[in-house]
GROMACS .gro file of C-alpha atoms in nm:
model
  233
    1MET     CA    1  -0.004  -0.006   0.002
    2ASN     CA    2   0.153   0.332  -0.116
    3ARG     CA    3   0.086   0.626   0.121
    4ASN     CA    4   0.210   0.978   0.112
    5ILE     CA    5   0.103   1.303   0.279
    6ILE     CA    6   0.126   1.620   0.071
    7LYS     CA    7   0.103   1.964   0.213
    8ILE     CA    8  -0.067   2.167  -0.061
    9ASP     CA    9  -0.073   2.476   0.164
   10SER     CA   10  -0.092   2.543   0.537
   11GLU     CA   11  -0.470   2.473   0.538
   12THR     CA   12  -0.486   2.202   0.283
   13ILE     CA   13  -0.342   1.848   0.295
   14ALA     CA   14  -0.364   1.565   0.052
   15LEU     CA   15  -0.333   1.195   0.152
   16GLU     CA   16  -0.221   0.976  -0.125
   17ASP     CA   17  -0.391   0.643  -0.020
   18ASP     CA   18  -0.267   0.397  -0.286
   19PHE     CA   19  -0.469   0.468  -0.600
   20VAL     CA   20  -0.693   0.725  -0.450
   21ARG     CA   21  -0.648   1.047  -0.240
   22CYS     CA   22  -0.847   1.243   0.007
   23PHE     CA   23  -0.813   1.585   0.128
   24LEU     CA   24  -0.798   1.761   0.469
   25VAL     CA   25  -0.927   2.113   0.463
   26ILE     CA   26  -0.875   2.338   0.764
   27GLY     CA   27  -1.088   2.642   0.855
   28GLU     CA   28  -1.095   2.863   1.175
   29LYS     CA   29  -1.354   2.658   1.350
   30TYR     CA   30  -1.363   2.319   1.186
   31ALA     CA   31  -1.159   2.098   0.974
   32ALA     CA   32  -1.297   1.838   0.725
   33TRP     CA   33  -1.174   1.538   0.542
   34ILE     CA   34  -1.309   1.526   0.189
   35ASP     CA   35  -1.349   1.150   0.140
   36SER     CA   36  -1.197   0.883   0.375
   37GLY     CA   37  -0.982   0.678   0.131
   38VAL     CA   38  -0.954   0.307   0.056
   39SER     CA   39  -0.745   0.201   0.353
   40SER     CA   40  -0.684   0.484   0.594
   41PRO     CA   41  -0.770   0.377   0.953
   42ASP     CA   42  -0.550   0.659   1.090
   43LEU     CA   43  -0.734   0.954   0.929
   44ILE     CA   44  -0.809   1.102   1.271
   45SER     CA   45  -0.461   1.086   1.390
   46ILE     CA   46  -0.316   1.227   1.061
   47ALA     CA   47  -0.558   1.522   1.092
   48ALA     CA   48  -0.436   1.572   1.457
   49GLU     CA   49  -0.090   1.634   1.316
   50PHE     CA   50  -0.220   1.955   1.148
   51THR     CA   51  -0.509   2.076   1.362
   52SER     CA   52  -0.691   2.026   1.691
   53LEU     CA   53  -1.025   2.150   1.555
   54PRO     CA   54  -1.335   1.943   1.544
   55LEU     CA   55  -1.329   1.712   1.253
   56LEU     CA   56  -1.597   1.667   0.985
   57LEU     CA   57  -1.622   1.416   0.694
   58ILE     CA   58  -1.762   1.492   0.354
   59ASN     CA   59  -1.809   1.219   0.097
   60THR     CA   60  -1.794   1.312  -0.273
   61HIS     CA   61  -1.976   1.001  -0.351
   62GLY     CA   62  -2.043   0.651  -0.209
   63ASP     CA   63  -1.782   0.423  -0.380
   64GLY     CA   64  -1.577   0.214  -0.141
   65ASP     CA   65  -1.245   0.373  -0.214
   66HIS     CA   66  -1.380   0.702  -0.096
   67THR     CA   67  -1.571   0.578   0.210
   68SER     CA   68  -1.360   0.294   0.369
   69SER     CA   69  -1.285   0.482   0.682
   70ASN     CA   70  -1.629   0.642   0.735
   71GLY     CA   71  -1.676   0.412   1.039
   72LEU     CA   72  -1.414   0.629   1.230
   73PHE     CA   73  -1.668   0.900   1.246
   74LYS     CA   74  -2.006   0.933   1.428
   75GLU     CA   75  -2.152   1.116   1.134
   76TYR     CA   76  -2.067   1.211   0.776
   77TYR     CA   77  -2.201   1.413   0.492
   78ILE     CA   78  -2.316   1.251   0.169
   79HIS     CA   79  -2.574   1.310  -0.100
   80GLU     CA   80  -2.898   1.110  -0.021
   81ASP     CA   81  -2.897   0.937  -0.361
   82ASP     CA   82  -2.565   0.775  -0.278
   83TYR     CA   83  -2.651   0.697   0.076
   84ALA     CA   84  -2.928   0.482  -0.055
   85GLY     CA   85  -2.768   0.379  -0.399
   86CYS     CA   86  -2.443   0.266  -0.251
   87GLY     CA   87  -2.578   0.096   0.064
   88MET     CA   88  -2.403   0.330   0.311
   89GLY     CA   89  -2.643   0.252   0.585
   90GLU     CA   90  -2.566  -0.120   0.573
   91LYS     CA   91  -2.191  -0.062   0.550
   92TYR     CA   92  -2.167   0.193   0.839
   93PRO     CA   93  -2.479   0.132   1.064
   94SER     CA   94  -2.326   0.314   1.361
   95CYS     CA   95  -2.268   0.635   1.179
   96ARG     CA   96  -2.537   0.905   1.114
   97MET     CA   97  -2.582   1.043   0.767
   98LEU     CA   98  -2.594   1.411   0.716
   99PRO     CA   99  -2.758   1.472   0.381
  100LEU     CA  100  -2.610   1.702   0.124
  101HIS     CA  101  -2.819   1.895  -0.137
  102ASP     CA  102  -2.720   2.099  -0.441
  103GLY     CA  103  -2.623   2.450  -0.329
  104ASP     CA  104  -2.556   2.363   0.036
  105GLU     CA  105  -2.271   2.535   0.201
  106ILE     CA  106  -2.064   2.408   0.489
  107ASP     CA  107  -1.867   2.691   0.675
  108LEU     CA  108  -1.551   2.567   0.837
  109GLY     CA  109  -1.491   2.919   0.972
  110ASN     CA  110  -1.373   3.178   0.716
  111ARG     CA  111  -1.366   2.896   0.465
  112VAL     CA  112  -1.694   2.801   0.291
  113LEU     CA  113  -1.738   2.480   0.104
  114LYS     CA  114  -2.010   2.495  -0.152
  115ILE     CA  115  -2.169   2.175  -0.261
  116ILE     CA  116  -2.264   2.110  -0.630
  117ALA     CA  117  -2.467   1.804  -0.714
  118ASN     CA  118  -2.309   1.638  -1.018
  119PRO     CA  119  -2.485   1.304  -1.089
  120GLY     CA  120  -2.306   1.099  -1.352
  121HIS     CA  121  -2.018   0.897  -1.203
  122THR     CA  122  -2.283   0.810  -0.948
  123ALA     CA  123  -2.631   0.912  -0.880
  124GLY     CA  124  -2.520   1.108  -0.583
  125SER     CA  125  -2.187   1.250  -0.677
  126ILE     CA  126  -2.101   1.593  -0.569
  127SER     CA  127  -1.823   1.845  -0.623
  128VAL     CA  128  -1.703   2.069  -0.347
  129ILE     CA  129  -1.597   2.424  -0.421
  130ASP     CA  130  -1.344   2.567  -0.177
  131VAL     CA  131  -1.462   2.933  -0.213
  132LYS     CA  132  -1.168   3.092  -0.037
  133LYS     CA  133  -0.894   2.897  -0.201
  134ARG     CA  134  -1.070   2.911  -0.558
  135ARG     CA  135  -1.041   2.530  -0.592
  136VAL     CA  136  -1.286   2.249  -0.650
  137PHE     CA  137  -1.262   1.892  -0.524
  138ALA     CA  138  -1.423   1.717  -0.813
  139GLY     CA  139  -1.439   1.361  -0.684
  140ASP     CA  140  -1.406   1.117  -0.969
  141MET     CA  141  -1.574   1.321  -1.241
  142VAL     CA  142  -1.258   1.521  -1.355
  143GLN     CA  143  -0.931   1.326  -1.374
  144THR     CA  144  -0.650   1.201  -1.588
  145ASP     CA  145  -0.717   0.837  -1.502
  146ARG     CA  146  -1.012   0.613  -1.580
  147ILE     CA  147  -1.355   0.737  -1.504
  148PHE     CA  148  -1.597   0.462  -1.416
  149LEU     CA  149  -1.937   0.491  -1.593
  150PHE     CA  150  -2.064   0.127  -1.579
  151GLY     CA  151  -2.261  -0.048  -1.305
  152GLU     CA  152  -2.605  -0.007  -1.157
  153HIS     CA  153  -2.539   0.310  -0.952
  154ARG     CA  154  -2.379   0.500  -1.237
  155ARG     CA  155  -2.568   0.759  -1.449
  156PRO     CA  156  -2.370   0.796  -1.769
  157GLU     CA  157  -2.655   0.966  -1.941
  158MET     CA  158  -2.622   1.250  -1.690
  159PHE     CA  159  -2.242   1.278  -1.713
  160SER     CA  160  -2.232   1.533  -1.994
  161ASP     CA  161  -2.484   1.767  -1.804
  162ALA     CA  162  -2.287   1.723  -1.485
  163LEU     CA  163  -1.969   1.846  -1.656
  164ALA     CA  164  -2.153   2.136  -1.812
  165LYS     CA  165  -2.301   2.235  -1.476
  166LEU     CA  166  -1.971   2.229  -1.303
  167GLN     CA  167  -1.817   2.437  -1.575
  168GLY     CA  168  -2.099   2.687  -1.514
  169TYR     CA  169  -1.924   2.755  -1.181
  170SER     CA  170  -1.580   2.817  -1.330
  171ASP     CA  171  -1.571   3.176  -1.220
  172MET     CA  172  -1.540   3.047  -0.865
  173PHE     CA  173  -1.233   2.830  -0.908
  174ASP     CA  174  -0.894   2.819  -1.089
  175GLU     CA  175  -0.778   2.472  -0.991
  176ILE     CA  176  -0.922   2.129  -0.978
  177LEU     CA  177  -0.804   1.875  -0.709
  178ALA     CA  178  -0.864   1.537  -0.842
  179SER     CA  179  -0.909   1.210  -0.649
  180HIS     CA  180  -0.724   0.993  -0.908
  181GLY     CA  181  -0.441   1.046  -1.155
  182THR     CA  182  -0.271   1.393  -1.162
  183MET     CA  183  -0.371   1.570  -0.843
  184GLN     CA  184  -0.367   1.945  -0.943
  185LEU     CA  185  -0.532   2.030  -1.274
  186PRO     CA  186  -0.623   2.365  -1.425
  187GLY     CA  187  -0.990   2.467  -1.400
  188GLU     CA  188  -1.041   2.445  -1.775
  189TYR     CA  189  -0.964   2.066  -1.762
  190ILE     CA  190  -1.349   2.019  -1.731
  191SER     CA  191  -1.380   2.112  -2.094
  192CYS     CA  192  -1.104   1.853  -2.185
  193ILE     CA  193  -1.309   1.577  -2.021
  194GLN     CA  194  -1.626   1.710  -2.204
  195THR     CA  195  -1.449   1.687  -2.535
  196ASP     CA  196  -1.335   1.326  -2.483
  197TRP     CA  197  -1.674   1.227  -2.353
  198ASN     CA  198  -1.851   1.396  -2.652
  199GLU     CA  199  -1.639   1.176  -2.880
  200VAL     CA  200  -1.751   0.859  -2.689
  201CYS     CA  201  -2.118   0.962  -2.717
  202LYS     CA  202  -2.076   1.036  -3.092
  203GLY     CA  203  -1.924   0.673  -3.141
  204ASN     CA  204  -1.596   0.808  -3.250
  205ALA     CA  205  -1.383   0.665  -2.970
  206GLU     CA  206  -1.220   0.331  -3.002
  207MET     CA  207  -1.392   0.083  -2.759
  208VAL     CA  208  -1.162  -0.182  -2.622
  209PRO     CA  209  -1.338  -0.472  -2.445
  210GLU     CA  210  -1.219  -0.585  -2.105
  211GLU     CA  211  -1.343  -0.751  -1.794
  212LEU     CA  212  -1.356  -0.581  -1.444
  213PHE     CA  213  -1.523  -0.696  -1.135
  214GLY     CA  214  -1.667  -0.986  -1.322
  215GLN     CA  215  -1.840  -0.760  -1.579
  216LYS     CA  216  -1.760  -0.729  -1.949
  217ILE     CA  217  -1.713  -0.364  -2.028
  218TYR     CA  218  -1.544  -0.124  -2.269
  219CYS     CA  219  -1.257   0.114  -2.218
  220ALA     CA  220  -1.282   0.424  -2.436
  221ALA     CA  221  -0.952   0.611  -2.423
  222GLY     CA  222  -0.962   0.981  -2.505
  223LYS     CA  223  -0.687   1.236  -2.533
  224TYR     CA  224  -0.720   1.358  -2.164
  225CYS     CA  225  -0.865   1.052  -1.976
  226SER     CA  226  -1.035   0.714  -2.033
  227PHE     CA  227  -1.397   0.597  -1.970
  228LEU     CA  228  -1.506   0.257  -1.854
  229VAL     CA  229  -1.854   0.205  -1.991
  230GLY     CA  230  -2.108  -0.094  -2.003
  231ARG     CA  231  -2.142  -0.313  -2.306
  232GLU     CA  232  -2.397  -0.539  -2.451
  233ASP     CA  233  -2.308  -0.856  -2.625
   0.00000   0.00000   0.00000
């Protein structure tokens, strides 16, 4: 398991947790982990190295590589659609869910996190705009790696609209912090993902068959990222 702690600035920490990363954001009254990683039983002690403030947890979506340490917390924020669609109640029965909705704001104390609902990668995916730092934590929807768009809780038919919606907030951020692949991306990278996805939707991308998690799927490689999509034989 590869682990690395990266100090982006004095109030923003990234934890590289094997193939995924989560982020610690620190305000004046609270700190928050954005996602809890794939194997991070020490999230609370890591946070304590940087802050003594009360600690919150915000999930960008309900996939297991973003929620594996939710059980460390008494409560966590997540969109209701992923709480239900990803079986969060069954996975973490001792934790209380705090529902997130489009347009919600979580104020950490002179550091507001604005929630944008972005269904596509999952039904309840969100992006988190760090208003003060002019950054957006985009979960899995914007990255240089492979974007999963197959499986029962994915919403590929909504992915293009989700990208367009996030791009509509581009005057609020200059940088994207991604959960996979290259960590720091320019704000305009959203349009790069949209360009690649448009080619897939038009049937112009090469679809390479593969098998993942026992499912037959296609990998569509674009110029800026790849997409894993369902297939019919």
